[in-house]
mmCIF file of C-alpha atoms in Angstrom:
data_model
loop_
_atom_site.group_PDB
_atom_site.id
_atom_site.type_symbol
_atom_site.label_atom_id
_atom_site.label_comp_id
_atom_site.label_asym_id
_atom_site.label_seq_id
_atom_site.Cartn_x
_atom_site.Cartn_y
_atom_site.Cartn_z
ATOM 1 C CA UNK A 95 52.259 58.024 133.643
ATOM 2 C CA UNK A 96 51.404 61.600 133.898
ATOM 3 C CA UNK A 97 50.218 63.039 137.350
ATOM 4 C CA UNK A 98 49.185 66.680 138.294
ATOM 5 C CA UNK A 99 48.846 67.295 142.079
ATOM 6 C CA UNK A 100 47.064 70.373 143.471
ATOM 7 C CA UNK A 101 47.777 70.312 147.079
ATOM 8 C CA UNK A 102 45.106 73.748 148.154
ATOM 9 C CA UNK A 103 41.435 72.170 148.233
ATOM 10 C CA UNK A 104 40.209 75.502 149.381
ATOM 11 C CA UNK A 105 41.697 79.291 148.778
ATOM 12 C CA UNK A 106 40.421 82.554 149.668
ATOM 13 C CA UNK A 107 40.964 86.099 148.286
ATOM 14 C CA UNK A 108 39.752 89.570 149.157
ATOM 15 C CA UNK A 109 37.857 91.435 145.793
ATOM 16 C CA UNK A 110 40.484 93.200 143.854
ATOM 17 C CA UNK A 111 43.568 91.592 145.298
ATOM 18 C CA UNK A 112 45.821 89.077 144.038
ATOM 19 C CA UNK A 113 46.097 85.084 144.678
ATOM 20 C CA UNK A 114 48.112 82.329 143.417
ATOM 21 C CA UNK A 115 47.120 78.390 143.524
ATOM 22 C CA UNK A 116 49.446 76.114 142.815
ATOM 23 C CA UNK A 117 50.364 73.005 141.278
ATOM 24 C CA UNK A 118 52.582 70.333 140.345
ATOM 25 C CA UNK A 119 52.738 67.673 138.359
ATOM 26 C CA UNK A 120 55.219 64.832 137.114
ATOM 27 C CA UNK A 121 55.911 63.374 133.822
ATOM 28 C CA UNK A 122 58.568 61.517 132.054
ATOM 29 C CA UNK A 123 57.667 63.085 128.826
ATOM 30 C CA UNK A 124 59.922 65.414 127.046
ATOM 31 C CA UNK A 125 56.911 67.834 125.526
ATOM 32 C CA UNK A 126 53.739 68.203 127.120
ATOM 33 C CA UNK A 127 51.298 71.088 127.322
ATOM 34 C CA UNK A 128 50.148 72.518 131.146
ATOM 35 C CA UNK A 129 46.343 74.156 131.687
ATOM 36 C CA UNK A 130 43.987 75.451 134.348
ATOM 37 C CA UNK A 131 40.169 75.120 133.779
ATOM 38 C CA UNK A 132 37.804 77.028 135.497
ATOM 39 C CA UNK A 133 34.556 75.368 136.039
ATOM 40 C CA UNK A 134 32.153 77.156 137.743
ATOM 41 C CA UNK A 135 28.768 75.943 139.579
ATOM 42 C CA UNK A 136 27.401 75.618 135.951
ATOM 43 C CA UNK A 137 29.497 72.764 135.794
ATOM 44 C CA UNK A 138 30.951 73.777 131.966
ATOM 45 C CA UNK A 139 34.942 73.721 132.469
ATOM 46 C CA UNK A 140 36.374 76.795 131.105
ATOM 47 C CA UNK A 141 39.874 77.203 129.446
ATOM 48 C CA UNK A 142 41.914 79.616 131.523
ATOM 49 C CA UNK A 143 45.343 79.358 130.397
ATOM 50 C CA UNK A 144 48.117 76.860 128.535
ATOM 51 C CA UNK A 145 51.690 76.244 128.585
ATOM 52 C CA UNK A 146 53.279 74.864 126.284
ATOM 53 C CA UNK A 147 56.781 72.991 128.303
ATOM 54 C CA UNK A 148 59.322 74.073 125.567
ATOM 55 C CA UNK A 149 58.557 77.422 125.838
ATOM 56 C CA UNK A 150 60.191 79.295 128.740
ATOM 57 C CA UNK A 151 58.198 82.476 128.733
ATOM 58 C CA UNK A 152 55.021 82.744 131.529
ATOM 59 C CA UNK A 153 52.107 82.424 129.299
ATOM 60 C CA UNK A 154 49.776 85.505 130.347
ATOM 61 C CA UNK A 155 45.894 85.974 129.383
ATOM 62 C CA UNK A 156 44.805 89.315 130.981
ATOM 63 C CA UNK A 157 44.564 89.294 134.775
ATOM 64 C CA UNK A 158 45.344 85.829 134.646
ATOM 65 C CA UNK A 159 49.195 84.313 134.214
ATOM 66 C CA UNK A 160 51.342 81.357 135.227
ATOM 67 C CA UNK A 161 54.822 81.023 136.957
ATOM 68 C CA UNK A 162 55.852 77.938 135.167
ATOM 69 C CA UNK A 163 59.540 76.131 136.757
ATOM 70 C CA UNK A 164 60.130 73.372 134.442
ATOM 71 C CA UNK A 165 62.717 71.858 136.518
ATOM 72 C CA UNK A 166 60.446 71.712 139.026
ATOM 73 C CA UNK A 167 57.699 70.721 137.460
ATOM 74 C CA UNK A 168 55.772 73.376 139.360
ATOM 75 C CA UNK A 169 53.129 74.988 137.520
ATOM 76 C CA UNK A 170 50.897 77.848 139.891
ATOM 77 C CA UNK A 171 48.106 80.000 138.533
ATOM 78 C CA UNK A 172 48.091 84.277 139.316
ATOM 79 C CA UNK A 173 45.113 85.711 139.195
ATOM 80 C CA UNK A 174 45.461 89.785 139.569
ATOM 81 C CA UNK A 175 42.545 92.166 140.313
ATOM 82 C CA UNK A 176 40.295 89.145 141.882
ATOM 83 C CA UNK A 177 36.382 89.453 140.622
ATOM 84 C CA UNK A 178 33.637 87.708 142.127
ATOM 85 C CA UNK A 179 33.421 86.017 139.212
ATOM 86 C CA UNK A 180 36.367 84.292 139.282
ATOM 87 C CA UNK A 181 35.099 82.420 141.917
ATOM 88 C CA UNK A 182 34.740 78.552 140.803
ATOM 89 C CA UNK A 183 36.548 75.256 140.904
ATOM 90 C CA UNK A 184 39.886 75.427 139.067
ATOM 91 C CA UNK A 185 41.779 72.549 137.973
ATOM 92 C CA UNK A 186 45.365 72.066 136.805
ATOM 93 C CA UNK A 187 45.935 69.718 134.170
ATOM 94 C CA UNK A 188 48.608 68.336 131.671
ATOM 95 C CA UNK A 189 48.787 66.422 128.538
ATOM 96 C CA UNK A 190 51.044 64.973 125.966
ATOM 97 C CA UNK A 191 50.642 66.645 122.865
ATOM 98 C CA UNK A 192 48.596 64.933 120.058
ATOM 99 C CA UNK A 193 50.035 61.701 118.595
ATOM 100 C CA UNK A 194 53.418 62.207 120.672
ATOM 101 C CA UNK A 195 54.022 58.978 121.213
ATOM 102 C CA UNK A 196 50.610 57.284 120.659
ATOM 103 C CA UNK A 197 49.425 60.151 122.502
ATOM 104 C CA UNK A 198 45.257 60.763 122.502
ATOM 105 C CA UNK A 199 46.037 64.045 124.239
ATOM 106 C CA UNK A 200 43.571 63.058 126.780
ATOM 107 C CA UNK A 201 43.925 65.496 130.000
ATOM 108 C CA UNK A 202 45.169 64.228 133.172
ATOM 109 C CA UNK A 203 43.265 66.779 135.904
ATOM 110 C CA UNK A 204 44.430 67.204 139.280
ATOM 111 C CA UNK A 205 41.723 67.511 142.077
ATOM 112 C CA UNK A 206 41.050 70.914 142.172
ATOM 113 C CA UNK A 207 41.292 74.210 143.813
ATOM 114 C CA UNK A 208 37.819 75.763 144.959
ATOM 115 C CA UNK A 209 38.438 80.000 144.935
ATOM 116 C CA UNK A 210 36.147 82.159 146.572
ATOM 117 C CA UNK A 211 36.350 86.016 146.527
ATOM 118 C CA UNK A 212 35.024 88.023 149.091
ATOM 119 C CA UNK A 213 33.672 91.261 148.271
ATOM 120 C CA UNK B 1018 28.287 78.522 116.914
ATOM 121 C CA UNK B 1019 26.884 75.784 118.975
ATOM 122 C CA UNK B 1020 28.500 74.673 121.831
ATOM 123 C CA UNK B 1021 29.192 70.641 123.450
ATOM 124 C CA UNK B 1022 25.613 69.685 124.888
ATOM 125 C CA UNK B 1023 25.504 66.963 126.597
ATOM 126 C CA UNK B 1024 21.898 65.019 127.813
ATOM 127 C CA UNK B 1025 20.292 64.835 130.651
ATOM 128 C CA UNK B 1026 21.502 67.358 132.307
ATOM 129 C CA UNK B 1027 20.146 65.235 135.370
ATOM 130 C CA UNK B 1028 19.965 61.107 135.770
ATOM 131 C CA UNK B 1029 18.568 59.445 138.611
ATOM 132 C CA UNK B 1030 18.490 55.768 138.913
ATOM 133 C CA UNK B 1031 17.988 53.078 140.678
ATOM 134 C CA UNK B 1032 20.902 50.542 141.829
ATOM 135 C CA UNK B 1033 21.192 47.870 138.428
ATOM 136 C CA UNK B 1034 19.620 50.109 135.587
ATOM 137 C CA UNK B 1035 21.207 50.704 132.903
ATOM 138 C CA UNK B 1036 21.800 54.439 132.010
ATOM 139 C CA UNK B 1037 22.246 56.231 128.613
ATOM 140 C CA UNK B 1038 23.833 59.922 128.549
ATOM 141 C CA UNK B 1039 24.374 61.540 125.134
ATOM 142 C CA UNK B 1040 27.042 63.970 123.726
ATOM 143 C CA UNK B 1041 26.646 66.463 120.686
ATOM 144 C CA UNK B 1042 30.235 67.696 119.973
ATOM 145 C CA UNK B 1043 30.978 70.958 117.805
ATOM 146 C CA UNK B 1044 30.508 70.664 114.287
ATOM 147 C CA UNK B 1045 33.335 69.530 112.747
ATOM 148 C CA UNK B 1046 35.556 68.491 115.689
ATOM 149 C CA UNK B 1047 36.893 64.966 114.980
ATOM 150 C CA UNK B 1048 37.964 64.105 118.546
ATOM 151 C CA UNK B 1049 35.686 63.419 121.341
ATOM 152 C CA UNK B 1050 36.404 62.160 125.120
ATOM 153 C CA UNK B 1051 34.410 61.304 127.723
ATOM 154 C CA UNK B 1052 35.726 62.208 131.322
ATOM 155 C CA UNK B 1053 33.878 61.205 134.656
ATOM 156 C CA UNK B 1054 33.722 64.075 138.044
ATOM 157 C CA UNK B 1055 33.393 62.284 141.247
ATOM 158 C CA UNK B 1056 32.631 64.045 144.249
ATOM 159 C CA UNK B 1057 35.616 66.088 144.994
ATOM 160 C CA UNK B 1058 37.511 64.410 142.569
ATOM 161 C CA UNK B 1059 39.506 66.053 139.203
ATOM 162 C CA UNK B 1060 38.290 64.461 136.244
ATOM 163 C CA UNK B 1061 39.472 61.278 134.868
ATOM 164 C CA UNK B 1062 39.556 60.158 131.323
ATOM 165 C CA UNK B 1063 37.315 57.247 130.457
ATOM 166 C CA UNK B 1064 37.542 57.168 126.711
ATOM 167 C CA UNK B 1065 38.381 59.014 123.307
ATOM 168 C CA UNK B 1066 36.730 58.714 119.220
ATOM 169 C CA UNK B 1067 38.662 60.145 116.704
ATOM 170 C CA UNK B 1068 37.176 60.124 113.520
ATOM 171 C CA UNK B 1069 36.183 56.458 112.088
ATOM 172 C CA UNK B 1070 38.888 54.849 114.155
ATOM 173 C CA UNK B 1071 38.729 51.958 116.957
ATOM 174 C CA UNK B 1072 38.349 53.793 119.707
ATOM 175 C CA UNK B 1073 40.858 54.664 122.978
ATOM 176 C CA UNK B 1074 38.765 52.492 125.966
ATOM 177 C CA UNK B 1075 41.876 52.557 128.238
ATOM 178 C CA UNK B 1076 40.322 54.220 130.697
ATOM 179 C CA UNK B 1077 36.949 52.645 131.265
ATOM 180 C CA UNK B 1078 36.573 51.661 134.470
ATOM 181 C CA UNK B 1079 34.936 48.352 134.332
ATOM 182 C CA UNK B 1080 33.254 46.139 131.661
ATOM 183 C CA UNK B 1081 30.009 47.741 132.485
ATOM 184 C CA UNK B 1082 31.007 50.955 130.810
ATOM 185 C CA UNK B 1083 30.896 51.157 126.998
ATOM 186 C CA UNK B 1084 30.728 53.950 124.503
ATOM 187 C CA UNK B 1085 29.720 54.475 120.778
ATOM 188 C CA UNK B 1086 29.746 57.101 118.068
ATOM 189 C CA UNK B 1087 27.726 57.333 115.237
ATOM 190 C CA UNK B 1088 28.274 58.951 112.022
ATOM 191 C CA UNK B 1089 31.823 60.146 113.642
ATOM 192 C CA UNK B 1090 29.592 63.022 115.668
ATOM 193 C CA UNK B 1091 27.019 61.866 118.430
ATOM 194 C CA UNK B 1092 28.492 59.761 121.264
ATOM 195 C CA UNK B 1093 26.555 57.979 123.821
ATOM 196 C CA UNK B 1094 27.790 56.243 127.152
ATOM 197 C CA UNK B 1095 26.089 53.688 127.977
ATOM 198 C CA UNK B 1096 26.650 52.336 131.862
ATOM 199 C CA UNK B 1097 25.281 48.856 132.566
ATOM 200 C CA UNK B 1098 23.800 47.616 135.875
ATOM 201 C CA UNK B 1099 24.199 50.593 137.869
ATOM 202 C CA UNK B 1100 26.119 50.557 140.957
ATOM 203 C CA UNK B 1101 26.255 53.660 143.656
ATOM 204 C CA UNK B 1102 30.090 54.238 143.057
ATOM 205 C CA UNK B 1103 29.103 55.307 139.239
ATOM 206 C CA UNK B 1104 27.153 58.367 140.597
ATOM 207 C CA UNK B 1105 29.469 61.261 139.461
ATOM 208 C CA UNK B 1106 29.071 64.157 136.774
ATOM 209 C CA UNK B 1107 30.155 62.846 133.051
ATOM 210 C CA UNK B 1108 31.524 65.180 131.193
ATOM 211 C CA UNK B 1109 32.132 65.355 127.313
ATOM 212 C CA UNK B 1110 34.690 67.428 125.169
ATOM 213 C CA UNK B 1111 35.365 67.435 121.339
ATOM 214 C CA UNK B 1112 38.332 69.422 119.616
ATOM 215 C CA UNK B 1113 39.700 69.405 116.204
ATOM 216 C CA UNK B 1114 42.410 67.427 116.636
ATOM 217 C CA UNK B 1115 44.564 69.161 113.808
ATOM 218 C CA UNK B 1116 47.976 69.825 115.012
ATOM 219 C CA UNK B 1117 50.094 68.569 118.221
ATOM 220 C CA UNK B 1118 47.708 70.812 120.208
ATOM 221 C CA UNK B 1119 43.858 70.389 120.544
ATOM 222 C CA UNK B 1120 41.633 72.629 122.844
ATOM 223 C CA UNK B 1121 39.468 70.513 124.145
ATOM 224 C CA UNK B 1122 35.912 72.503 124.257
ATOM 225 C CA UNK B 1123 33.434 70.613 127.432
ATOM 226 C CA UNK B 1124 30.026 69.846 127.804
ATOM 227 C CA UNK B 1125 27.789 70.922 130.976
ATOM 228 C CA UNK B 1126 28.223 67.104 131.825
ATOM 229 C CA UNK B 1127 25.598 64.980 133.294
ATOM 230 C CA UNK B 1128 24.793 64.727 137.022
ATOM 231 C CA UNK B 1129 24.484 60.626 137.700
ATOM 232 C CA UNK B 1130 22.880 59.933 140.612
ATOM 233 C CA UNK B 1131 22.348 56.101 141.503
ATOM 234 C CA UNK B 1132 20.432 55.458 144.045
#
């Protein structure tokens, strides 16, 4: 069984600067696909980024990218140029991809980081 | 287009009622899961439709939890005799399920509060 283990309940960053949450996770699958969600106070969770495992390159969306270590199943979020609204709940997550294996592609979350940004 | 809505947005019940909360996924999407937010908790997966097949119910927590789809779009959970441990936000996400990757697209969930 897949888990994904975010070990930072709380972070902090200063309004323009830079932070970095991180995560883990541990699978005995082969191919799997990595995320963060954002979900803010409006409760809607928010694609942020994906992975895919077989690819080595850092996926990178704007301010936002990933330093992904495959051997060590380590998986931490960057997020440059901090805005207040980047402030929310972000989750890690992983899943198999679809029908790999009988897969659903259901996501398995860790518990979250909660980011606030101080102007 | 239209986003996942999800209703009520807000449940409040009493200890042994039975609750109802509703999902409208995207037009079109084929998949839909339900996931359930307890306090300071990630999100765990309770169940998935695709399409007109038997649904995935491994993750439903107890017998009192059961799910439907009709027509292969509108899902509803249905949670029987209510206990305070089932107060959590449910949340609901559809994708297209086309490929080995599907973005999953969520819902605002539902607050359940069980009093």
């Amino acid at each position: 069984a897949q888990t994904v283990t975010q070990s930072q309940p709380e972070m902090s960053v200063q309004e323009a600067e830079t932070v970095t949450l991180s995560c883990t996770y541990d699978t005995s699958e082969s191919d799997y696909y990595l995320f963060w969600y954002k979900q803010p106070p409006s409760r809607q969770m928010i694609l942020v980024i994906r992975q895919e495992a077989y690819k080595q390159q850092n996926a990178t969306e704007n301010r936002f990218s990933v330093n992904f270590q495959k051997a060590a199943k380590s998986f931490s979020l960057k997020i440059s140029d901090s805005q207040l609204g980047d402030a929310a709940m972000y989750f890690c997550a992983s899943s198999p991809p679809m029908n790999y294996g009988g897969s659903q592609g259901n996501l398995i979350f860790g518990k979250g980081t909660k980011l606030s940004v101080k102007p | 287009g239209a986003g996942v809505s999800q209703s009520p947005s807000n449940k409040v019940t009493e200890k042994g009622k039975d609750v109802e909360l509703r999902c409208d996924p995207i037009s079109g999407h084929t998949a839909l899961y339900w996931y359930r937010q307890s306090l300071g908790q990630g999100l765990e997966f309770l169940i998935y439709f695709q399409g007109n097949s038997a649904p995935d119910k491994s993750g439903l927590p107890s017998d009192r939890f059961s799910a439907e789809r009709t027509g292969g779009s509108v899902s509803t959970l249905t949670i029987q005799r209510t206990q305070q441990e089932d107060s959590a936000v449910y949340l609901c996400a559809s994708s297209r399920s086309s490929g080995s990757y599907n973005e999953q697209f969520f819902g605002p969930g539902t607050r359940l509060t069980v009093l």
